[in-house]
CSV table of C-alpha atoms in Angstrom, one decimal:
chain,number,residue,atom,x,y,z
A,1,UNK,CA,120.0,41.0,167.7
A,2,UNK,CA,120.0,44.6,166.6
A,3,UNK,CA,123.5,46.3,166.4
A,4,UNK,CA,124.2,48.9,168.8
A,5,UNK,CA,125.9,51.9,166.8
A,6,UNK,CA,127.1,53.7,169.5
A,7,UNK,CA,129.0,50.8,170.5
A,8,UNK,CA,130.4,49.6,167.1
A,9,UNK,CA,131.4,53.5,166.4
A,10,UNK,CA,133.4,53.0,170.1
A,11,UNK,CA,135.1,49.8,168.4
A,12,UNK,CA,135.9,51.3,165.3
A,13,UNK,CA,137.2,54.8,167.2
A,14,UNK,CA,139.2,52.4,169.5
A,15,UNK,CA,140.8,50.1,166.3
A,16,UNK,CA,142.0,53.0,164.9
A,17,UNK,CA,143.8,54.2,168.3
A,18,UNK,CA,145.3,50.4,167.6
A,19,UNK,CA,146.5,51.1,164.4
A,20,UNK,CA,147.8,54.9,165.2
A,21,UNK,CA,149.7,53.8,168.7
A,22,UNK,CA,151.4,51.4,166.6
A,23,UNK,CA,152.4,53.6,163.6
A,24,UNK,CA,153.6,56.2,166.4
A,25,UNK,CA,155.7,53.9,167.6
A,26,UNK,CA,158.3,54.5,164.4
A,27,UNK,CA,158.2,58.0,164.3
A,28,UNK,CA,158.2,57.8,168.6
A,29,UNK,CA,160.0,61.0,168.8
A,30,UNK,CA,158.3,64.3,170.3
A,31,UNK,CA,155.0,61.6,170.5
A,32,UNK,CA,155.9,60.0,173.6
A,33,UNK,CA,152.5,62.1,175.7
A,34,UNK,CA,150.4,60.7,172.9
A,35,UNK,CA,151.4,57.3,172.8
A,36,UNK,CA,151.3,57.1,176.6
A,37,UNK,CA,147.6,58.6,176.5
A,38,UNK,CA,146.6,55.8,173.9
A,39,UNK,CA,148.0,53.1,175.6
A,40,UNK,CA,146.4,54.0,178.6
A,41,UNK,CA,143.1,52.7,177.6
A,42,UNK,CA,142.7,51.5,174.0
A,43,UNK,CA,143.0,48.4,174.6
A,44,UNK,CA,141.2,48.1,178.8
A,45,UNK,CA,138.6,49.8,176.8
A,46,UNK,CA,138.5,47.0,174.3
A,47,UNK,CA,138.5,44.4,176.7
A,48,UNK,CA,136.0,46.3,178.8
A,49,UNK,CA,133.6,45.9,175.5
A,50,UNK,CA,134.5,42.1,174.6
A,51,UNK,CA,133.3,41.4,178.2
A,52,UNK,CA,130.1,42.7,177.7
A,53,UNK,CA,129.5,41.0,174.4
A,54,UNK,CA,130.7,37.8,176.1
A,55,UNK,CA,127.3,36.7,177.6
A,56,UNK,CA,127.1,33.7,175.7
A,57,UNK,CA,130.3,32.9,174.4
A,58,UNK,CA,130.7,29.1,173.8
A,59,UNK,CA,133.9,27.0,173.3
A,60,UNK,CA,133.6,27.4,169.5
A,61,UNK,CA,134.7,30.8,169.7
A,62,UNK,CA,137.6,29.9,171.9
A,63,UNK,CA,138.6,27.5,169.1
A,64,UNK,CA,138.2,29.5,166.5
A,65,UNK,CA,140.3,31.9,168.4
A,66,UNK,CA,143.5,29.5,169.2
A,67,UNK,CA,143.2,28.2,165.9
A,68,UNK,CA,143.3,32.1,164.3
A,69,UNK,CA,146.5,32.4,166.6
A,70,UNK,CA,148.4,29.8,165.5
A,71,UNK,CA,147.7,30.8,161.5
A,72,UNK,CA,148.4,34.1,162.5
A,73,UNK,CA,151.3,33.3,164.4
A,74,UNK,CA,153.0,31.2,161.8
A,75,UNK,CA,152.5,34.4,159.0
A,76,UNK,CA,153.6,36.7,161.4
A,77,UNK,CA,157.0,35.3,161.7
A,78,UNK,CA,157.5,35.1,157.9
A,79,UNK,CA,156.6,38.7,157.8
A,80,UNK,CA,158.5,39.9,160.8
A,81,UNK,CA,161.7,37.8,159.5
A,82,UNK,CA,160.9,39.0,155.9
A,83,UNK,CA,161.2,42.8,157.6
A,84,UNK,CA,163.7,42.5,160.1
A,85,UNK,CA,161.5,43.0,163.2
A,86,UNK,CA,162.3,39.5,164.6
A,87,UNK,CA,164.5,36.5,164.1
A,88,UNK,CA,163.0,33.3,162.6
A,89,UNK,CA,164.8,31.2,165.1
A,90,UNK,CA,163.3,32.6,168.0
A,91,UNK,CA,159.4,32.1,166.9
A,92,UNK,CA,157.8,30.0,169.2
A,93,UNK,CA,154.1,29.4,169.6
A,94,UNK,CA,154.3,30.5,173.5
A,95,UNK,CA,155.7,33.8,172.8
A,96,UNK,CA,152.6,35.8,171.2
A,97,UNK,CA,154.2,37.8,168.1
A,98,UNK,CA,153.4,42.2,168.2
A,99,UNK,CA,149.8,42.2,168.5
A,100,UNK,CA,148.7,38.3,168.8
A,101,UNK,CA,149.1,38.6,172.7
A,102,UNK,CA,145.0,39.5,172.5
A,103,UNK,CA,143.9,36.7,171.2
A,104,UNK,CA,145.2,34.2,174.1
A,105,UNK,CA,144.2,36.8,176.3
A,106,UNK,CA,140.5,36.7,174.8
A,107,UNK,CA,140.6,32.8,174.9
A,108,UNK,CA,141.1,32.6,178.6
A,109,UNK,CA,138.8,35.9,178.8
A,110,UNK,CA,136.0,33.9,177.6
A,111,UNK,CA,137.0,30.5,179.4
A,112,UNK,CA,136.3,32.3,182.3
A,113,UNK,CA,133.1,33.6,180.8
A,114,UNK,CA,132.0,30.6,180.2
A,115,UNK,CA,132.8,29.4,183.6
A,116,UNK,CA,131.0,31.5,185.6
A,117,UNK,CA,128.0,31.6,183.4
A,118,UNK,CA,128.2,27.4,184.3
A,119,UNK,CA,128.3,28.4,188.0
A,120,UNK,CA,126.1,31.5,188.0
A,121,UNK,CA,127.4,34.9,187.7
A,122,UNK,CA,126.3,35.8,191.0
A,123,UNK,CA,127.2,32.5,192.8
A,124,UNK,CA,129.7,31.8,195.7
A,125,UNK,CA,132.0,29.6,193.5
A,126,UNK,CA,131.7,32.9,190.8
A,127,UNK,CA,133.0,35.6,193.0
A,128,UNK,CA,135.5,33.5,194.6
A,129,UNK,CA,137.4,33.3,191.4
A,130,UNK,CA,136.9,36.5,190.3
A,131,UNK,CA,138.0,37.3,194.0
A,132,UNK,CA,141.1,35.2,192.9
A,133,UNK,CA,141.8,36.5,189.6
A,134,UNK,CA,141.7,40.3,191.0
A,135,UNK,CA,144.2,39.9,193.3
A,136,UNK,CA,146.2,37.9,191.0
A,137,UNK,CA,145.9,40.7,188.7
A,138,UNK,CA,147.3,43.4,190.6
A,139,UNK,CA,149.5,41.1,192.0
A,140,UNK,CA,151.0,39.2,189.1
A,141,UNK,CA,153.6,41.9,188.0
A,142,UNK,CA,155.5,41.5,191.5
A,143,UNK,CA,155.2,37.9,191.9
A,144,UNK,CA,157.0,37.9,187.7
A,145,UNK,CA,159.9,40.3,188.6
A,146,UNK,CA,161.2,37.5,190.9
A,147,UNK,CA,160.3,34.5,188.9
A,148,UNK,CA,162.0,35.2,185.6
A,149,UNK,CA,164.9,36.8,187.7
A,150,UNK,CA,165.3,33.1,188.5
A,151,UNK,CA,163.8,31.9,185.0
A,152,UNK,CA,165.9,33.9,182.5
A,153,UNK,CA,165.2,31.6,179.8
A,154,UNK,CA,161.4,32.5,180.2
A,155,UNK,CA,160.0,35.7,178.2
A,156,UNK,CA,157.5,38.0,180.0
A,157,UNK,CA,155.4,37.6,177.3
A,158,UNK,CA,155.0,33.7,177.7
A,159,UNK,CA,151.5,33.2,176.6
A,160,UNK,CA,150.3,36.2,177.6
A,161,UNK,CA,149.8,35.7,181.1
A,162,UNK,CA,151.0,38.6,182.7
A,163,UNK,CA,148.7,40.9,179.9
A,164,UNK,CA,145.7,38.0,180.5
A,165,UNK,CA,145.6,39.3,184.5
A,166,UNK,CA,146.5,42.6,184.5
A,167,UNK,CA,143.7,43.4,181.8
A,168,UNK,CA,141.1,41.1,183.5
A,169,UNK,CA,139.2,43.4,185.4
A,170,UNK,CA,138.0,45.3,182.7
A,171,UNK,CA,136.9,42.2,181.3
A,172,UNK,CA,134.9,41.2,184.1
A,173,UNK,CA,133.7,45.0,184.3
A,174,UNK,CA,132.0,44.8,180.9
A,175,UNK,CA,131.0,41.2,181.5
A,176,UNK,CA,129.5,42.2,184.7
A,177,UNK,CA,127.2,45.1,183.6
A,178,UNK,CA,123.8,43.5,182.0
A,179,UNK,CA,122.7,45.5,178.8
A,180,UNK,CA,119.7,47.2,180.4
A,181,UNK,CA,122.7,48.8,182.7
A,182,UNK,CA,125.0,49.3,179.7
A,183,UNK,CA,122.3,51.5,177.7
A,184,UNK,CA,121.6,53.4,180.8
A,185,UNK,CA,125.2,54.4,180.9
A,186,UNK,CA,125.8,55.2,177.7
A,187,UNK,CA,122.7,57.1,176.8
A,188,UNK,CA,123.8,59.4,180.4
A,189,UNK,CA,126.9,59.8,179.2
A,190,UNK,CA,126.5,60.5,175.6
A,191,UNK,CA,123.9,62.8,176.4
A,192,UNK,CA,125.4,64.6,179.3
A,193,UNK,CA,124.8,68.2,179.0
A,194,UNK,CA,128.6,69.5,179.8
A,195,UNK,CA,130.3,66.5,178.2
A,196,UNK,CA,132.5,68.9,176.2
A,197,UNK,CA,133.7,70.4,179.5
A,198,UNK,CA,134.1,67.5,181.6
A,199,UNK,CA,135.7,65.4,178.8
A,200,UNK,CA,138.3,68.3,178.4
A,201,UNK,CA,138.4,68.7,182.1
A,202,UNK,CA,139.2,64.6,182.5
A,203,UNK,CA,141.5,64.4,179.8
A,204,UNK,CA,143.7,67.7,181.2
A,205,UNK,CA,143.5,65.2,184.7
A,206,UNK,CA,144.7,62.1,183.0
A,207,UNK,CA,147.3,64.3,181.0
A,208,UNK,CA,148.5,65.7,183.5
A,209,UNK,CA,149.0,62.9,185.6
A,210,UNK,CA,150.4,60.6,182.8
A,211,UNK,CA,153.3,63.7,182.5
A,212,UNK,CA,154.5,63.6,185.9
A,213,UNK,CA,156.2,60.0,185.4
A,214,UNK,CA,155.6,59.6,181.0
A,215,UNK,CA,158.2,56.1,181.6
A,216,UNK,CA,157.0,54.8,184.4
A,217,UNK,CA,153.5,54.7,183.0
A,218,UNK,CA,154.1,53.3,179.4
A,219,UNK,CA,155.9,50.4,181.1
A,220,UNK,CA,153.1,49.5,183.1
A,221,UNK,CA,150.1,50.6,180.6
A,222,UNK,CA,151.6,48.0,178.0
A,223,UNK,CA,150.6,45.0,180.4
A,224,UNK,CA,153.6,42.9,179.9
A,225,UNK,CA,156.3,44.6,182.0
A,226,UNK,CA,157.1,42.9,185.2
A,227,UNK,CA,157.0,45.2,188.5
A,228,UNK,CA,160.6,46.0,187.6
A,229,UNK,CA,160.1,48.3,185.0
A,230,UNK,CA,157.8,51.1,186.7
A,231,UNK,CA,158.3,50.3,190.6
A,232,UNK,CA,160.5,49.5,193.3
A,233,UNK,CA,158.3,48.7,195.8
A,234,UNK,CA,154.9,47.2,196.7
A,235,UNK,CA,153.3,50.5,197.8
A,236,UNK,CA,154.6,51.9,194.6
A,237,UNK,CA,153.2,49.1,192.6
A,238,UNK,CA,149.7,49.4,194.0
A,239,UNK,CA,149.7,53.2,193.4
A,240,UNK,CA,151.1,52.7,189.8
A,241,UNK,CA,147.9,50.1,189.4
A,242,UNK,CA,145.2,52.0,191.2
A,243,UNK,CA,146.2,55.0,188.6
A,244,UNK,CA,146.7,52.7,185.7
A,245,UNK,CA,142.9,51.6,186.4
A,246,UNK,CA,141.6,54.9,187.2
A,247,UNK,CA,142.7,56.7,184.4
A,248,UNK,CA,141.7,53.8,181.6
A,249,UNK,CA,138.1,54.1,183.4
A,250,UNK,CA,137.9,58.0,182.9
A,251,UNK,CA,138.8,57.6,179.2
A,252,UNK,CA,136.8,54.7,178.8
A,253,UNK,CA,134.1,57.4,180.4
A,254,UNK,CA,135.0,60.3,177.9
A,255,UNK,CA,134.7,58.2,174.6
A,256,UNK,CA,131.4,57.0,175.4
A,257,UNK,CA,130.6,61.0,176.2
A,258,UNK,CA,131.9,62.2,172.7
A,259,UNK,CA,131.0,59.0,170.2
A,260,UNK,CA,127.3,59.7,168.8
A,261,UNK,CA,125.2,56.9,167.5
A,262,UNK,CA,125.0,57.8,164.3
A,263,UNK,CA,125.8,55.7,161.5
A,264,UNK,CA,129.5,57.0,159.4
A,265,UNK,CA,133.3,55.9,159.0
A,266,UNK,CA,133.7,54.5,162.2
A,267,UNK,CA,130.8,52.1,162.3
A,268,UNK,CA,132.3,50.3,159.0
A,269,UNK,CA,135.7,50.2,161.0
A,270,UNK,CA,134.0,48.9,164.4
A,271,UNK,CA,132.0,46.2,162.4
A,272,UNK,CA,135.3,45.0,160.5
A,273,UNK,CA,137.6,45.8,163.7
A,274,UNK,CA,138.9,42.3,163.9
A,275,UNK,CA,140.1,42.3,160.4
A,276,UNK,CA,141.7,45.8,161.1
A,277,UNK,CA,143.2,44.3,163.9
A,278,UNK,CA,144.6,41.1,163.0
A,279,UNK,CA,146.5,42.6,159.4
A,280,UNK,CA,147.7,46.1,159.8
A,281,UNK,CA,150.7,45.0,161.5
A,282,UNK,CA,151.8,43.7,157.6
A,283,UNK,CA,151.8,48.0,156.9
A,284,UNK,CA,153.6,48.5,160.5
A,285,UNK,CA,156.4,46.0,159.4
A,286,UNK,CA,156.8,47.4,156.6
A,287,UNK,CA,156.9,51.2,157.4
A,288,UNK,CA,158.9,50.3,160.3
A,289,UNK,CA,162.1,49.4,157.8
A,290,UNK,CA,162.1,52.9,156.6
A,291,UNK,CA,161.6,54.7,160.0
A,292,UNK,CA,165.0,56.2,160.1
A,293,UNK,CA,164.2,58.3,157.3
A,294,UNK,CA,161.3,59.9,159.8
A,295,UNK,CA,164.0,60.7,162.2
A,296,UNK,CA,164.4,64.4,161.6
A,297,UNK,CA,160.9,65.5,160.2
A,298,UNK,CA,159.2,67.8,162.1
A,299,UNK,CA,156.6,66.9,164.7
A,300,UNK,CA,153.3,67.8,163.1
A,301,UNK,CA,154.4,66.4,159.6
A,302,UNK,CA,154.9,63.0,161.7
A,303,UNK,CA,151.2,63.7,163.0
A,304,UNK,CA,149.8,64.2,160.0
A,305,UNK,CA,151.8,61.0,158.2
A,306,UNK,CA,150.9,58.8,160.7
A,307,UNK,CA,146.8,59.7,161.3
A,308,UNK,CA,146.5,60.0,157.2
A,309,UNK,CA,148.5,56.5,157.2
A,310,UNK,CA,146.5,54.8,160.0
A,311,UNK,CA,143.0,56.0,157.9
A,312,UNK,CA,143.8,54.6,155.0
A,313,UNK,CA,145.1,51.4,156.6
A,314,UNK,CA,141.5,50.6,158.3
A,315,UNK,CA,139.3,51.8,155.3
A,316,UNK,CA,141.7,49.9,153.2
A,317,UNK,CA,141.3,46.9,155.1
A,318,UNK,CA,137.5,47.6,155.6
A,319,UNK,CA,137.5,47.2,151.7
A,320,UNK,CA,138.9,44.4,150.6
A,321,UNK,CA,137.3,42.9,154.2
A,322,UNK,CA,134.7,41.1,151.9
A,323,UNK,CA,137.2,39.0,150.5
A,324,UNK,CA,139.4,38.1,153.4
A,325,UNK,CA,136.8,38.1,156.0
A,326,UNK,CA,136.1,33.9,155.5
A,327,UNK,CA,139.4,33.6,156.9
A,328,UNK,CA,138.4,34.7,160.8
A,329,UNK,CA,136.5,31.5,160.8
A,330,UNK,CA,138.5,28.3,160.1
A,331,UNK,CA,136.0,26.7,162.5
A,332,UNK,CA,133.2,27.4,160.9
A,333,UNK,CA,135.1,26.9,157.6
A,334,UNK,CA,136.2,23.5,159.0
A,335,UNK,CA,133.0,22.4,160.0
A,336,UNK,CA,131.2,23.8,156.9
A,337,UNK,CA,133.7,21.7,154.7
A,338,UNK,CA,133.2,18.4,156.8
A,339,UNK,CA,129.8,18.8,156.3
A,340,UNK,CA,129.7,19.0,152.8
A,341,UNK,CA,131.9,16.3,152.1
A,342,UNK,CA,129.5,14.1,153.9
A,343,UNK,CA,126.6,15.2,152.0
A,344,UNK,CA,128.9,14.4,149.0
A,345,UNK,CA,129.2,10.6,150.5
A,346,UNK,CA,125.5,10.7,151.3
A,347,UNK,CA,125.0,11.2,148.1
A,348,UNK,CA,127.7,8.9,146.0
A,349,UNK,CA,126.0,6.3,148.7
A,350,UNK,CA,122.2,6.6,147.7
């Protein structure tokens, strides 16, 4: 299948949100409006995209990506212990460490995927779950607040549940729209004649609505918050999550206006996005033991640490991908080594 450019210069412009929301999360203060805008829709927008590549995902993949989070688990809990981020006697395999929360989401992403391509997309049986899962979505928050109010020993990150739903419908968006759809979209949007305007236009929308409650929205836009943290009521909820949605669509909008589709930094860091992903935590942990020492620089000298920081990180990582990259398949890797060792017998036989 050709690669799309456009769409792996979106993935490597949304990986390197990843790593820059993360980094300005140590130096937090005075970037509290920028971290909010990020996490508005860096990762919907992700998910929006890993729905639309998820046509014909198989059970392999889901493997592959359970087995990635329990390797990735187990290192991340030396490395948090190792940097004082966690304790080593609260690691558990049901409480998704930093970042790792997006691979069980993806796994029941695409078990769902692969459902409803078994049924038919467009099927009764189909839209009745994804009937189910959108209400559950908007609703799960709510229904948590009261549960681990009675469960206190349970973490509202346990397996990624509450992150898995409220995320979901940009997952079913992208799987949703067929590819002859997708290029129509993109090509209208990236070759919209005002798209300078109306991207500035949107963006001083979504700003501006992000800065008339900055708390109440970074609670909700980080997925894992119950209800609890950014609303005291149902019809408060449902507004918080009808804006939530709204504004992650208009930025998933204005990135597909400004990325072109030609080939330059970000393509390399959209086609090596998952090994982006899954190590530059290692340079967060270990930035984050120094991060008092950021306390009292001044706001654009943050800025410009973190951004030059967060580049090297991904071409860094884009670099040395080659050598690392075998070990996002210990599937394959698994399969390919059972397979050799019975040619081996095939051959000791003959």
């Amino acid at each position: 299948m050709t690669k799309d450019v456009k769409l792996s210069n979106v993935k490597g412009l949304l990986i390197f949100l990843v790593v820059l929301g993360h980094l300005l999360l140590i130096v937090r203060g005075g970037m509290e409006s920028l971290i909010i805008l990020i996490y508005s829709f860096h990762m919907p927008a992700f998910i929006f995209l890993n729905g639309y590549f998820a046509k014909n995902v198989n059970w392999k993949k889901i493997l592959n990506l359970l087995v990635l989070y329990i390797i990735f688990q187990s290192f991340y809990a030396v490395i948090t212990y190792i940097t004082h981020y966690g304790e080593v006697f609260s690691f558990r395999f049901t409480t998704p460490i930093f970042h790792l929360w997006y691979l069980v989401s993806l796994s029941c992403f695409y078990a769902v995927a692969i459902i409803l391509n078994k049924i038919g997309k467009f099927r009764i049986g189909s839209i009745f779950i994804v009937v189910v899962i959108l209400i559950m979505s908007v609703g799960i928050r709510w229904w948590t607040t009261g549960f681990l109010m009675e469960h206190p020993t349970i973490s509202g990150q346990f397996l990624s549940l509450q992150r898995t739903f409220v995320f979901s419908p940009f997952f079913l968006l992208g799987f949703y729209i067929n590819k002859e759809t997708m290029g129509k979209l993109s090509n209208f949007l990236g070759t919209f004649k005002w798209k300078v305007f109306l991207s500035s236009l949107l963006i001083f929308i979504v700003i501006y609505t992000l800065s008339r409650n900055p708390l109440q929205f970074e609670n909700a836009f980080y997925g894992f918050l119950q209800s609890s943290a950014f609303a005291d009521s149902v019809s408060q909820l449902l507004k918080v999550e009808f804006q939530q949605y709204i504004v992650a669509l208009l930025m998933i909008a204005i990135i597909f206006m400004l990325v072109n589709n030609r080939e330059n930094i970000l393509t390399k860091w959209g086609d090596n996005s998952l090994v982006i992903f899954l190590f530059h935590p290692v340079f967060f942990f270990v930035i984050r033991m120094h991060a008092t020492d950021f306390l009292h620089w001044n706001i654009f000298v943050k800025l410009a640490f973190v951004v030059c920081i967060s580049i090297l990180v991904c071409s860094f990582l884009v670099a040395i991908s080659r050598y690392i990259r075998w070990l996002l398949y210990p599937v394959d890797n698994i399969l390919e080594f059972q397979e050799m060792k019975n040619k081996e017998l095939l051959k000791e036989e003959v």
